[in-house]
């Protein structure tokens, strides 16, 4: 399955904390909601991966500008979106993960 998603907030801006409670930030909630609908639309013809099966995930990251970013901070919100959308049951199913920084795109995106 190939799906284009908006550029996510980094993991540093995806999760917030208040005392001992952690929660998804408003920016993270927007990304998760947008990603959910885009993944569901692309996923209609695909069957969810059984939680006993390992999957490979390849993520192309198209940054919105020239700022330096840690690639690993972009991947976690995308994996969470795949789980939230029902493509995978749990993150631990991902046995192979490829992340690649690609050319800049206005607004940024993920494929």
C-alpha positions as a printed NumPy array, in Angstrom:
array([[  0.   ,   0.   ,   0.   ],
       [  1.281,   3.473,  -0.869],
       [ -0.284,   6.535,   0.722],
       [  0.663,  10.216,   0.827],
       [  0.273,  11.897,   4.203],
       [  0.766,  15.42 ,   5.506],
       [  4.036,  16.201,   7.24 ],
       [  3.7  ,  15.115,  10.884],
       [  4.816,  16.947,  13.988],
       [  8.033,  15.437,  15.35 ],
       [  7.759,  13.131,  18.308],
       [  8.967,  16.098,  20.41 ],
       [  5.78 ,  17.99 ,  19.447],
       [  3.457,  14.983,  19.091],
       [  3.351,  14.083,  22.787],
       [  2.842,  16.496,  25.694],
       [  2.946,  15.881,  29.43 ],
       [  1.051,  17.271,  32.373],
       [  2.351,  15.857,  35.629],
       [  2.466,  12.081,  35.187],
       [ -0.07 ,  12.138,  32.356],
       [  1.029,  12.026,  28.704],
       [ -1.278,  12.964,  25.869],
       [ -1.241,  13.739,  22.164],
       [ -0.809,  17.441,  21.387],
       [ -3.385,  19.362,  19.304],
       [ -0.944,  19.268,  16.34 ],
       [ -0.558,  15.512,  16.855],
       [ -4.329,  15.032,  17.001],
       [ -4.764,  16.944,  13.724],
       [ -2.096,  14.832,  12.019],
       [ -3.598,  11.621,  13.387],
       [ -7.085,  12.562,  12.202],
       [ -5.927,  13.642,   8.72 ],
       [ -3.731,  10.551,   8.38 ],
       [ -6.592,   8.297,   9.515],
       [ -8.869,   9.372,   6.663],
       [ -6.118,   9.25 ,   4.03 ],
       [ -4.928,   5.813,   5.16 ],
       [ -8.477,   4.457,   5.353],
       [ -9.146,   5.652,   1.788],
       [ -5.963,   3.949,   0.523],
       [ -6.466,   0.875,   2.703],
       [ -9.923,  -0.118,   1.449],
       [ -8.548,  -2.829,  -0.816],
       [ -6.002,  -4.069,   1.719],
       [ -6.603,  -6.481,   4.537],
       [ -5.192,  -5.504,   7.97 ],
       [ -1.966,  -7.283,   8.849],
       [ -2.472, -10.079,  11.356],
       [ -0.753,  -9.151,  14.644],
       [  1.279, -12.357,  14.475],
       [  2.877, -11.286,  11.19 ],
       [  5.826,  -8.936,  10.921],
       [  5.584,  -6.194,   8.325],
       [  8.085,  -3.978,   6.546],
       [  7.457,  -0.258,   6.408],
       [  9.246,   2.178,   4.13 ],
       [  8.704,   5.89 ,   4.761],
       [  9.839,   8.653,   2.425],
       [ 10.07 ,  11.994,   4.233],
       [  9.765,  15.201,   2.188],
       [ 10.687,  18.023,   4.592],
       [  8.954,  21.395,   4.269],
       [ 12.165,  23.458,   4.494],
       [ 15.959,  23.341,   4.931],
       [ 15.966,  23.029,   8.728],
       [ 17.86 ,  20.047,  10.08 ],
       [ 15.61 ,  17.399,  11.592],
       [ 16.165,  14.001,  13.149],
       [ 14.591,  11.465,  10.839],
       [ 13.724,   9.106,  13.686],
       [ 11.511,  11.769,  15.318],
       [  9.291,  11.809,  12.216],
       [  8.776,   8.036,  11.963],
       [  6.945,   7.353,  15.256],
       [  3.867,   9.524,  14.535],
       [  3.543,   7.785,  11.147],
       [  3.674,   4.323,  12.734],
       [  1.092,   5.412,  15.307],
       [ -1.157,   6.585,  12.456],
       [ -0.866,   3.175,  10.769],
       [ -1.907,   1.493,  14.006],
       [ -4.734,   3.948,  14.687],
       [ -6.041,   3.378,  11.142],
       [ -6.064,  -0.409,  11.514],
       [ -3.341,  -1.213,   8.981],
       [ -1.308,  -2.842,  11.729],
       [ -2.543,  -3.98 ,  15.107],
       [  0.54 ,  -3.03 ,  17.146],
       [  3.814,  -1.206,  16.504],
       [  5.77 ,  -4.315,  17.473],
       [  4.628,  -5.903,  14.183],
       [  7.109,  -3.699,  12.351],
       [ 10.1  ,  -5.98 ,  11.863],
       [ 11.788,  -3.794,   9.285],
       [ 11.621,  -0.006,   9.103],
       [ 13.141,   2.134,   6.386],
       [ 13.171,   5.905,   6.608],
       [ 14.543,   8.087,   3.843],
       [ 14.882,  11.845,   3.649],
       [ 13.961,  13.058,   0.179],
       [ 13.88 ,  16.459,  -1.517],
       [ 12.019,  19.351,   0.064],
       [  8.385,  19.951,  -0.814],
       [  6.326,  22.995,   0.021],
       [  4.434,  22.156,   3.229],
       [  6.269,  18.828,   3.513],
       [  4.75 ,  15.38 ,   3.158],
       [  5.228,  11.687,   3.889],
       [  4.849,   8.734,   1.52 ]])
